[in-house]
Tab-separated table of N, CA and C in Angstrom:
chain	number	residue	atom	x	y	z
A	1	UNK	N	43.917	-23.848	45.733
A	1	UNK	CA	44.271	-22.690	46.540
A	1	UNK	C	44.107	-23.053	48.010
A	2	UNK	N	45.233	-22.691	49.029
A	2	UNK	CA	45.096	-22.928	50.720
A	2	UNK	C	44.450	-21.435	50.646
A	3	UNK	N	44.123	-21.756	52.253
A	3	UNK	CA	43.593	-20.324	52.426
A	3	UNK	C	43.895	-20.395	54.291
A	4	UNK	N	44.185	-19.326	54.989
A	4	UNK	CA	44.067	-19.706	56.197
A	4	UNK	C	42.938	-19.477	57.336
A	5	UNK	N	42.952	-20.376	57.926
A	5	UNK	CA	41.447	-20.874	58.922
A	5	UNK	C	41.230	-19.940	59.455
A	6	UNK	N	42.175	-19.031	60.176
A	6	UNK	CA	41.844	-18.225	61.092
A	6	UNK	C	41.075	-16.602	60.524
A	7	UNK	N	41.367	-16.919	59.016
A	7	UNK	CA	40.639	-16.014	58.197
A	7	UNK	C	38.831	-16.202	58.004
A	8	UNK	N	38.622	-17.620	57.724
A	8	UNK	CA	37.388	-17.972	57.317
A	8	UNK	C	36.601	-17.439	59.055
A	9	UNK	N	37.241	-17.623	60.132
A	9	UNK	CA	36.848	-17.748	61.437
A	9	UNK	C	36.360	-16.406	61.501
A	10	UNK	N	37.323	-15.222	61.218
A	10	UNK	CA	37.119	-14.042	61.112
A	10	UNK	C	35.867	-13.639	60.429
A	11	UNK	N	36.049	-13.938	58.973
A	11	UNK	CA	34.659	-13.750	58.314
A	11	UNK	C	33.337	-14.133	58.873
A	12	UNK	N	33.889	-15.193	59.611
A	12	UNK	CA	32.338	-16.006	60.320
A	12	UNK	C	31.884	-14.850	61.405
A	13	UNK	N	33.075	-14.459	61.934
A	13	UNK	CA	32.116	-13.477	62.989
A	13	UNK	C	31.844	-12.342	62.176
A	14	UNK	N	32.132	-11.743	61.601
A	14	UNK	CA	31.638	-10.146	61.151
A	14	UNK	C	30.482	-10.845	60.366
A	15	UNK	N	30.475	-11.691	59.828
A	15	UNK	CA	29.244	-12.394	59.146
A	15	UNK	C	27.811	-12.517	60.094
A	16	UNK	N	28.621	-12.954	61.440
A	16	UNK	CA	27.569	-13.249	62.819
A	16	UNK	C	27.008	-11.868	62.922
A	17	UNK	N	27.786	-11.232	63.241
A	17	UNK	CA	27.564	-9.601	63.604
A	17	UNK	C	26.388	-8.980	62.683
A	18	UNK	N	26.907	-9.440	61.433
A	18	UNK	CA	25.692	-8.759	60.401
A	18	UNK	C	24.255	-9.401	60.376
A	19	UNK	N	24.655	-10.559	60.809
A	19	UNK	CA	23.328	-11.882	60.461
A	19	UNK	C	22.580	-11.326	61.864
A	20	UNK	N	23.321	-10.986	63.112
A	20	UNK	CA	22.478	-10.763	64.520
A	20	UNK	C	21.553	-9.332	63.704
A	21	UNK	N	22.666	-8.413	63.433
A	21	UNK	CA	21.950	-6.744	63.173
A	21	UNK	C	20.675	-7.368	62.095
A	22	UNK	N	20.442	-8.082	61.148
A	22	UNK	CA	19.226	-8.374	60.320
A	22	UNK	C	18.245	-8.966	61.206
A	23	UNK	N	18.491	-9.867	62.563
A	23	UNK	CA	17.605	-10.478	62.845
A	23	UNK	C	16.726	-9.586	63.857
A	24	UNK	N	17.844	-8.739	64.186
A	24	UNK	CA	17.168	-7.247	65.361
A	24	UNK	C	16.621	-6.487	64.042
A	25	UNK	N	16.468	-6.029	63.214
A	25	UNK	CA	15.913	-5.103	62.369
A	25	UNK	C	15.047	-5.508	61.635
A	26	UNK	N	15.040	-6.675	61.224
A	26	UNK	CA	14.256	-7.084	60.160
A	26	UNK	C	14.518	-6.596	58.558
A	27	UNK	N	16.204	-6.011	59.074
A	27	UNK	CA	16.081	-5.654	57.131
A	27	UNK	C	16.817	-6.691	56.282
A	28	UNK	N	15.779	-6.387	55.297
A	28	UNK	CA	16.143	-7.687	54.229
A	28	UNK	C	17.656	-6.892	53.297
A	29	UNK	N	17.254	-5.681	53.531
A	29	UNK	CA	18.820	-4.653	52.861
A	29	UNK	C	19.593	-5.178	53.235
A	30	UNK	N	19.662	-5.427	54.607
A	30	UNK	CA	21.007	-5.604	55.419
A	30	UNK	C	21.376	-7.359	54.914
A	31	UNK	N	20.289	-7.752	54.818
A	31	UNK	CA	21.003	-9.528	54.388
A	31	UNK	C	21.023	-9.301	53.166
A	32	UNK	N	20.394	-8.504	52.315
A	32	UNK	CA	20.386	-8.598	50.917
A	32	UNK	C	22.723	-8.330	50.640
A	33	UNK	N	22.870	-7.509	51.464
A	33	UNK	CA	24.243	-6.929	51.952
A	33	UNK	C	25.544	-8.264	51.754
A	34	UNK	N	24.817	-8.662	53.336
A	34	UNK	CA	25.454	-10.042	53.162
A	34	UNK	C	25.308	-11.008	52.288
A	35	UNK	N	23.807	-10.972	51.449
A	35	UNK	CA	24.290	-12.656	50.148
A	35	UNK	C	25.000	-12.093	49.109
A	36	UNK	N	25.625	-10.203	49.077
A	36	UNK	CA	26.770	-9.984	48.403
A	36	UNK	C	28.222	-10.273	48.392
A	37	UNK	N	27.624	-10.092	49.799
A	37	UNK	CA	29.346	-11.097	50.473
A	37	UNK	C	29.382	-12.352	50.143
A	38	UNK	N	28.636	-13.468	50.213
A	38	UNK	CA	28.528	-15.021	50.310
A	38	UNK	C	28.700	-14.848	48.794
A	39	UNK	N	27.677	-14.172	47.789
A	39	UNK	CA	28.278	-14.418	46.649
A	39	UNK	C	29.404	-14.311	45.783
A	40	UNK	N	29.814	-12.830	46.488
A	40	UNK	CA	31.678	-12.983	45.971
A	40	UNK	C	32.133	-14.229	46.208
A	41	UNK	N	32.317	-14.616	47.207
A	41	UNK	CA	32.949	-15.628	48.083
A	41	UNK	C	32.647	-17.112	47.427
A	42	UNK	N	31.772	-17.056	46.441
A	42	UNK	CA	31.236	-18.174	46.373
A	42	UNK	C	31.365	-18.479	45.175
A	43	UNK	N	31.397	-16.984	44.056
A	43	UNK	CA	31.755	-17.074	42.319
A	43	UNK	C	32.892	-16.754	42.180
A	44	UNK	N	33.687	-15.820	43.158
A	44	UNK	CA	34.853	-14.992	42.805
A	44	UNK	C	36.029	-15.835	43.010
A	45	UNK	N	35.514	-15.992	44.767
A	45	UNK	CA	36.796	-17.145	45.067
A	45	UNK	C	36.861	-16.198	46.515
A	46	UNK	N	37.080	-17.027	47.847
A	46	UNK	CA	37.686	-16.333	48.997
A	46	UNK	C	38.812	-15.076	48.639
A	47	UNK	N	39.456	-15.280	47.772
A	47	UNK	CA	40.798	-14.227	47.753
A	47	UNK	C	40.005	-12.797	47.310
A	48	UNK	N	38.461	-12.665	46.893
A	48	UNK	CA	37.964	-12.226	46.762
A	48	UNK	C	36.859	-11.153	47.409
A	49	UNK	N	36.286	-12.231	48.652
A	49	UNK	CA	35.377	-11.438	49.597
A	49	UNK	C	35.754	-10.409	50.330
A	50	UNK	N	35.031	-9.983	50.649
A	50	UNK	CA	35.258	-8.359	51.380
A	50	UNK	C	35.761	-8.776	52.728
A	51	UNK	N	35.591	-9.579	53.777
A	51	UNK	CA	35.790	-10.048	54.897
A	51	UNK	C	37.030	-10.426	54.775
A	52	UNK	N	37.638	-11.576	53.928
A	52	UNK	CA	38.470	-12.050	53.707
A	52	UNK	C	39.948	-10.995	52.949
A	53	UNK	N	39.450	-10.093	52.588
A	53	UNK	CA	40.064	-8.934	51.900
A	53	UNK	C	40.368	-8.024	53.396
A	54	UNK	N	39.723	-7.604	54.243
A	54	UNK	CA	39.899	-7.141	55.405
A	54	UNK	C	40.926	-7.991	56.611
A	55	UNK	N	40.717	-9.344	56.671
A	55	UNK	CA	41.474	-10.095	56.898
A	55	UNK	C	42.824	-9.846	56.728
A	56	UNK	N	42.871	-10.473	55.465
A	56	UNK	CA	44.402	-10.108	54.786
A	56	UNK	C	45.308	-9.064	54.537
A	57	UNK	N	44.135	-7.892	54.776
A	57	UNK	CA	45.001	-6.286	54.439
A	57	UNK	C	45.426	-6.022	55.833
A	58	UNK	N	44.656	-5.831	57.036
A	58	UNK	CA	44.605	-5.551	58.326
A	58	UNK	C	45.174	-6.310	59.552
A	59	UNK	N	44.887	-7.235	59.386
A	59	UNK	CA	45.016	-8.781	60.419
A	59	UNK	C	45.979	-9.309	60.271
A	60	UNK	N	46.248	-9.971	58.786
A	60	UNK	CA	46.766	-11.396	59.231
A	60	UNK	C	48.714	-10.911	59.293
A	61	UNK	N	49.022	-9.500	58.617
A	61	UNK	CA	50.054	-8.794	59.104
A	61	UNK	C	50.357	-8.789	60.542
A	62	UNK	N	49.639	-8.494	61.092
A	62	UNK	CA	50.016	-8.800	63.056
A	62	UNK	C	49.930	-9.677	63.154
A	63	UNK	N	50.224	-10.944	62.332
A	63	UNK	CA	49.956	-12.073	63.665
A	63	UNK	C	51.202	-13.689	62.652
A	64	UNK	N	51.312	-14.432	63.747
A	64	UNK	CA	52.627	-14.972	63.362
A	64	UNK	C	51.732	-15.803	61.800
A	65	UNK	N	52.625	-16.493	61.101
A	65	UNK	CA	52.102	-17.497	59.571
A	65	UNK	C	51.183	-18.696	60.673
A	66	UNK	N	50.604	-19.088	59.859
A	66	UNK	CA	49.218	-19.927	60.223
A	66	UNK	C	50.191	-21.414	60.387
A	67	UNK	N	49.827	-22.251	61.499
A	67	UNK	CA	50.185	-23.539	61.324
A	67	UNK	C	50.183	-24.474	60.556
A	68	UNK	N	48.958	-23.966	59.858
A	68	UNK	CA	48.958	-24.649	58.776
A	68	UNK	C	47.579	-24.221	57.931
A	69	UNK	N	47.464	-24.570	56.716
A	69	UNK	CA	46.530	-23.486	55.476
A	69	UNK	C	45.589	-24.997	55.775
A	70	UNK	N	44.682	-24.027	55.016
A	70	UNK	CA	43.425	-25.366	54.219
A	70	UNK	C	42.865	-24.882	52.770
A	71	UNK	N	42.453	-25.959	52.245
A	71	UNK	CA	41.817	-26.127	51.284
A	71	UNK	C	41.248	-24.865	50.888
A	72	UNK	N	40.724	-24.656	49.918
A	72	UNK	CA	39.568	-22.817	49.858
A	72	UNK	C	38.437	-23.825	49.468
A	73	UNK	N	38.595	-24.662	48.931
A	73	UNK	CA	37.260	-25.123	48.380
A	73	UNK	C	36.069	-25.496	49.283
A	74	UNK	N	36.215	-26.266	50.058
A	74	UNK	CA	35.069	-26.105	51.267
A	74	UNK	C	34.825	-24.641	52.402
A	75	UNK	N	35.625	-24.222	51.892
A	75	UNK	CA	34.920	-22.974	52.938
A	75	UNK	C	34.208	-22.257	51.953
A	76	UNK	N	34.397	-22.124	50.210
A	76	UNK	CA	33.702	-21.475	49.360
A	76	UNK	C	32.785	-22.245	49.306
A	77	UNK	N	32.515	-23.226	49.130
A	77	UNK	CA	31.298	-24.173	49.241
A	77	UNK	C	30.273	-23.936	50.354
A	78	UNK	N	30.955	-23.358	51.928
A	78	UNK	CA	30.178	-22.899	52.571
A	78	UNK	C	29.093	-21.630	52.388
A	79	UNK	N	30.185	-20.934	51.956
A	79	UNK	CA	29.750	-19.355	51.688
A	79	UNK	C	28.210	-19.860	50.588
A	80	UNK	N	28.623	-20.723	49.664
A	80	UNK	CA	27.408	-20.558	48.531
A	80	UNK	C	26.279	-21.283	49.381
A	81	UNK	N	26.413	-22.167	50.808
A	81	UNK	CA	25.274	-22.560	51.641
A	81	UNK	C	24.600	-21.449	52.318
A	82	UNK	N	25.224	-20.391	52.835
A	82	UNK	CA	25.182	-19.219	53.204
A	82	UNK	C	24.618	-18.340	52.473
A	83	UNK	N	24.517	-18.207	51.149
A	83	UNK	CA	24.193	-17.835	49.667
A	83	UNK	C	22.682	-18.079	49.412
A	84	UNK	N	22.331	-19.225	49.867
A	84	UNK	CA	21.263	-19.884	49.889
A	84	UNK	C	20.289	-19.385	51.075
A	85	UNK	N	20.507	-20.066	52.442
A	85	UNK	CA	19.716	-19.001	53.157
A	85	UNK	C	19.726	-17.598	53.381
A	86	UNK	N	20.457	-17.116	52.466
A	86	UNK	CA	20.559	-15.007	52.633
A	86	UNK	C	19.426	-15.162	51.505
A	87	UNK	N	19.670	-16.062	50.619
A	87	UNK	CA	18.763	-15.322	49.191
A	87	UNK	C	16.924	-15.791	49.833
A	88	UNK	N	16.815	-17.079	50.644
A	88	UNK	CA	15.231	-17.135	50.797
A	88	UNK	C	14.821	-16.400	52.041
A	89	UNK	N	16.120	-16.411	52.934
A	89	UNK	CA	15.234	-14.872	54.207
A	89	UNK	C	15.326	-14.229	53.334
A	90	UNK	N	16.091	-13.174	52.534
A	90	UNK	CA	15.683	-11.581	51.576
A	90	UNK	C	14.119	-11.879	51.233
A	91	UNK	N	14.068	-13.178	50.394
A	91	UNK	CA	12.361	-13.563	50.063
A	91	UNK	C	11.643	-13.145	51.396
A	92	UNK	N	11.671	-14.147	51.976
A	92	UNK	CA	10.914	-13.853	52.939
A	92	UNK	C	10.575	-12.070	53.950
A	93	UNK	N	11.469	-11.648	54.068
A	93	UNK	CA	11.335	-10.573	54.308
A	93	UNK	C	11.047	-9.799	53.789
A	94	UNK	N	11.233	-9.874	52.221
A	94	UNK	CA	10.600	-8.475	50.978
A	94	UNK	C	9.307	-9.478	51.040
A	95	UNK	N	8.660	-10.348	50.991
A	95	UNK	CA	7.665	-10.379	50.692
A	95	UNK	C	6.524	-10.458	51.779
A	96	UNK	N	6.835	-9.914	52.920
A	96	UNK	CA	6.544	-9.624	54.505
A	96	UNK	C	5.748	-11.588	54.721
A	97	UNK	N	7.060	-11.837	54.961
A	97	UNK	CA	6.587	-12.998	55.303
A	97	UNK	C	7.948	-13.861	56.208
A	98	UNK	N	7.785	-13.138	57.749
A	98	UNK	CA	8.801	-12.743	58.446
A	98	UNK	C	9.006	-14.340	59.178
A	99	UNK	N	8.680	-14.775	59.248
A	99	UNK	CA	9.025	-16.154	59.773
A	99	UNK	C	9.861	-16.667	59.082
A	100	UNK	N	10.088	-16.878	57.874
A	100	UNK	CA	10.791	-17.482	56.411
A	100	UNK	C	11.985	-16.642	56.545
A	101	UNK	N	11.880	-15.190	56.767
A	101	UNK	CA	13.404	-14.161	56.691
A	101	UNK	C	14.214	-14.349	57.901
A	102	UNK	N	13.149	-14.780	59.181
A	102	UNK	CA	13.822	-14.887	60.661
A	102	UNK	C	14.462	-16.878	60.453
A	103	UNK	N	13.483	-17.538	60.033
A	103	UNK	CA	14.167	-18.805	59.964
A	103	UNK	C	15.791	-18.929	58.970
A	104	UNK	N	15.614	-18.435	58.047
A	104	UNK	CA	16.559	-18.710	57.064
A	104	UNK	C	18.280	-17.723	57.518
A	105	UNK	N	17.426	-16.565	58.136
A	105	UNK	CA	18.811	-15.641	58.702
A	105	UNK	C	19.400	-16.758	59.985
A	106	UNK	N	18.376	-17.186	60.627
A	106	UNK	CA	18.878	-18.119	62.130
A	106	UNK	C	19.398	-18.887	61.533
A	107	UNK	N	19.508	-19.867	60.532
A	107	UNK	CA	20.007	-20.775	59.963
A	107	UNK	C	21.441	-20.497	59.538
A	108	UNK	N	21.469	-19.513	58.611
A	108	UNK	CA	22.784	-19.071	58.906
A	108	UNK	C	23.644	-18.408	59.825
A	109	UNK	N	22.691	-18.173	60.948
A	109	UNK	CA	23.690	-17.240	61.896
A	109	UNK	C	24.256	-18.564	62.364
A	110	UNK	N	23.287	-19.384	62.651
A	110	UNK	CA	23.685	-20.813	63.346
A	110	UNK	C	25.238	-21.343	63.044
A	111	UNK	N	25.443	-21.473	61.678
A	111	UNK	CA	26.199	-21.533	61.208
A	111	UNK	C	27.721	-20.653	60.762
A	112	UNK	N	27.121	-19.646	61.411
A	112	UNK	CA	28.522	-18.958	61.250
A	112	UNK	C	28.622	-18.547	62.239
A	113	UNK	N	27.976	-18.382	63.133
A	113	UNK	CA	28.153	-18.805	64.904
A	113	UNK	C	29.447	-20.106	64.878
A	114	UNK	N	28.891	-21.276	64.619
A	114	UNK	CA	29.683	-22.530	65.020
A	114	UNK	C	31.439	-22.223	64.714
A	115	UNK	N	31.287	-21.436	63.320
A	115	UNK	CA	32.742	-21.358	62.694
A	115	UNK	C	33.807	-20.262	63.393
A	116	UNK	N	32.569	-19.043	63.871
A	116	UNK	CA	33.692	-18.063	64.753
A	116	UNK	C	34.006	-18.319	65.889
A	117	UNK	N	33.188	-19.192	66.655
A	117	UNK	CA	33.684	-19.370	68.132
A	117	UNK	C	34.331	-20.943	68.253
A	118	UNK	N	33.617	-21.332	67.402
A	118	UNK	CA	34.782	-23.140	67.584
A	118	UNK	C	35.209	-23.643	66.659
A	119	UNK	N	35.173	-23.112	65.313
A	119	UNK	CA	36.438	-23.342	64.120
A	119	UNK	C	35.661	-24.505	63.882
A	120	UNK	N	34.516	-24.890	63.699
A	120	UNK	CA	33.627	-25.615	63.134
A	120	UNK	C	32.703	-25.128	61.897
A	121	UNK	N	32.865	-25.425	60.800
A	121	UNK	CA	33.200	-25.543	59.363
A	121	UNK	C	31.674	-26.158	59.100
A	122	UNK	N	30.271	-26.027	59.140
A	122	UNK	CA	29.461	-26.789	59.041
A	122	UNK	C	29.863	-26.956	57.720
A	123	UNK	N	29.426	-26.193	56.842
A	123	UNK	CA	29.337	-26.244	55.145
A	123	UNK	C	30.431	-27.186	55.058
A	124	UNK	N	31.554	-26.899	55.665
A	124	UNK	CA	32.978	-27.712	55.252
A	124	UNK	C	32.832	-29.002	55.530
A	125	UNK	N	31.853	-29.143	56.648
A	125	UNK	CA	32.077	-30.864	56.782
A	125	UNK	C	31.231	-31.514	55.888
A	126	UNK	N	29.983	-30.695	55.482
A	126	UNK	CA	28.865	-31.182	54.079
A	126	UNK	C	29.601	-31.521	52.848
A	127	UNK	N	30.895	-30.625	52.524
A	127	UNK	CA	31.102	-30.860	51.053
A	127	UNK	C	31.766	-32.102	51.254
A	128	UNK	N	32.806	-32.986	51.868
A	128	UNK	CA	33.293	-34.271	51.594
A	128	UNK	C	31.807	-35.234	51.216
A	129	UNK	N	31.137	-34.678	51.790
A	129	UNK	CA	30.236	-35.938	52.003
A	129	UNK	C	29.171	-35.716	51.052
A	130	UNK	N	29.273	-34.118	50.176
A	130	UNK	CA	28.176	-33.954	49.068
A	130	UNK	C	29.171	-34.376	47.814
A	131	UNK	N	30.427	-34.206	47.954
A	131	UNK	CA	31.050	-34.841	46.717
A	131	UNK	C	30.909	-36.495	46.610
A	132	UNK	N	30.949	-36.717	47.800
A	132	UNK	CA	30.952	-38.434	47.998
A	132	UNK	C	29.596	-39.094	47.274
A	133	UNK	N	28.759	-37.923	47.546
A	133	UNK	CA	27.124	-38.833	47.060
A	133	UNK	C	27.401	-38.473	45.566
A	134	UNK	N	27.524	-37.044	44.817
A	134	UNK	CA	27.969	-36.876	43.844
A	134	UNK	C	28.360	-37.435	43.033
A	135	UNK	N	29.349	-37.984	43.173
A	135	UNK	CA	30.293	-38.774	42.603
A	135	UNK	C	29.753	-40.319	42.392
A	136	UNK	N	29.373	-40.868	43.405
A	136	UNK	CA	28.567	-42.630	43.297
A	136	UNK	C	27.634	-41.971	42.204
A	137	UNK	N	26.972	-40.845	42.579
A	137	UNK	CA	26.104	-40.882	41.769
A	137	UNK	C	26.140	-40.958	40.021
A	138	UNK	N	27.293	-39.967	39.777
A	138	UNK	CA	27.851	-39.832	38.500
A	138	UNK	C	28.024	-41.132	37.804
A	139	UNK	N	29.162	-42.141	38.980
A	139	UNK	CA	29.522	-42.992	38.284
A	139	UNK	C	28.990	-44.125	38.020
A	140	UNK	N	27.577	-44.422	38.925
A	140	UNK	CA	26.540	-45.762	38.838
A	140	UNK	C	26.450	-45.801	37.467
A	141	UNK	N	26.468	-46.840	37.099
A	141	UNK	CA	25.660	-47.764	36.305
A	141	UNK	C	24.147	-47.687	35.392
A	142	UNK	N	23.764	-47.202	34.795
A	142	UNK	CA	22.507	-46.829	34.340
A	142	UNK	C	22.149	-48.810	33.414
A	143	UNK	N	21.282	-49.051	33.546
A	143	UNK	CA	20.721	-50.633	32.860
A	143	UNK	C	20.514	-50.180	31.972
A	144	UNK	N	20.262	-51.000	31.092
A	144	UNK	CA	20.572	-50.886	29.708
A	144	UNK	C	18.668	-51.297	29.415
C-alpha cells in the first residue's frame, strides 16, 4: 500500500498538538487517547487511523495529487514506535511516577515534531535498518 507523505506530516502535527496538551497536563487519559491512535495505525493499517481518516476526508480534496506516494509500511512501523512510548509514559503517569510519563511523552513529541515540520520520518529511517539487522539475523548460520 502507498500512502501520501503529506498525510503522515499532518498526523505528526495533530499528534504534536496532543503529545504538547499531555505534557502541559499531565494526563495520562489524554496519551492513553493517543496510543489509541498509534495503535489503529499500527494493527489496522494507516487507511485506518483517525488522523489519517481526517486527512483524507477533509484535506487531501483541496489540494493538487501528491508528487509522489510512499510506502505505508514504515510510517506504520513508526506509529507502533510511538505505540511504545504512549504505552510506558501512560505507566508512568498512572503510576505517579512523572518523570517516566514526561520522558517517554518528550520522546515522542520529539519525534513527531521532526515529521510535521521537516518531513523527517524518524521511525521510517529505523525500519530499513531494523529489517536489515533482522534479516542477517534470521539468515546466519547456527554451528552445528
Amino acid at each position: 500500500m502507498q500512502v501520501d507523505p503529506r498525510g503522515q506530516r499532518f498526523a505528526a502535527a495533530v499528534t504534536s498538538v496532543m503529545l504538547i496538551a499531555v505534557l502541559v497536563t499531565g494526563s495520562w487519559l489524554l496519551l492513553a487517547a493517543q496510543a489509541v491512535v498509534f495503535a489503529l495505525a499500527t494493527f489496522l493499517g494507516l487507511r485506518y487511523a483517525p488522523y489519517g481518516l481526517v486527512y483524507r476526508v477533509l484535506i487531501r480534496p483541496r489540494l493538487s495529487p501528491p508528487g509522489e506516494l510512499e510506502d505505508a509500511a514504515p510510517p506504520r512501523f513508526a506509529q507502533g514506535v510511538g505505540l511504545g512510548f504512549a504505552l510506558v509514559g501512560m505507566v508512568g503517569y498512572a503510576l505517579g511516577v512523572p518523570w517516566l510519563g514526561i520522558g517517554a511523552t518528550a520522546c515522542a513529541l520529539g519525534a513527531a515534531f521532526l515529521n510535521a515540520v521537516f518531513g523527517f520520518c524518524l521511525g521510517c529511517e529505523m525500519y530499513p535498518l531494523i529489517r536489515r539487522i533482522t534479516t542477517k539475523i534470521r539468515n546466519r548460520e547456527v554451528p552445528a
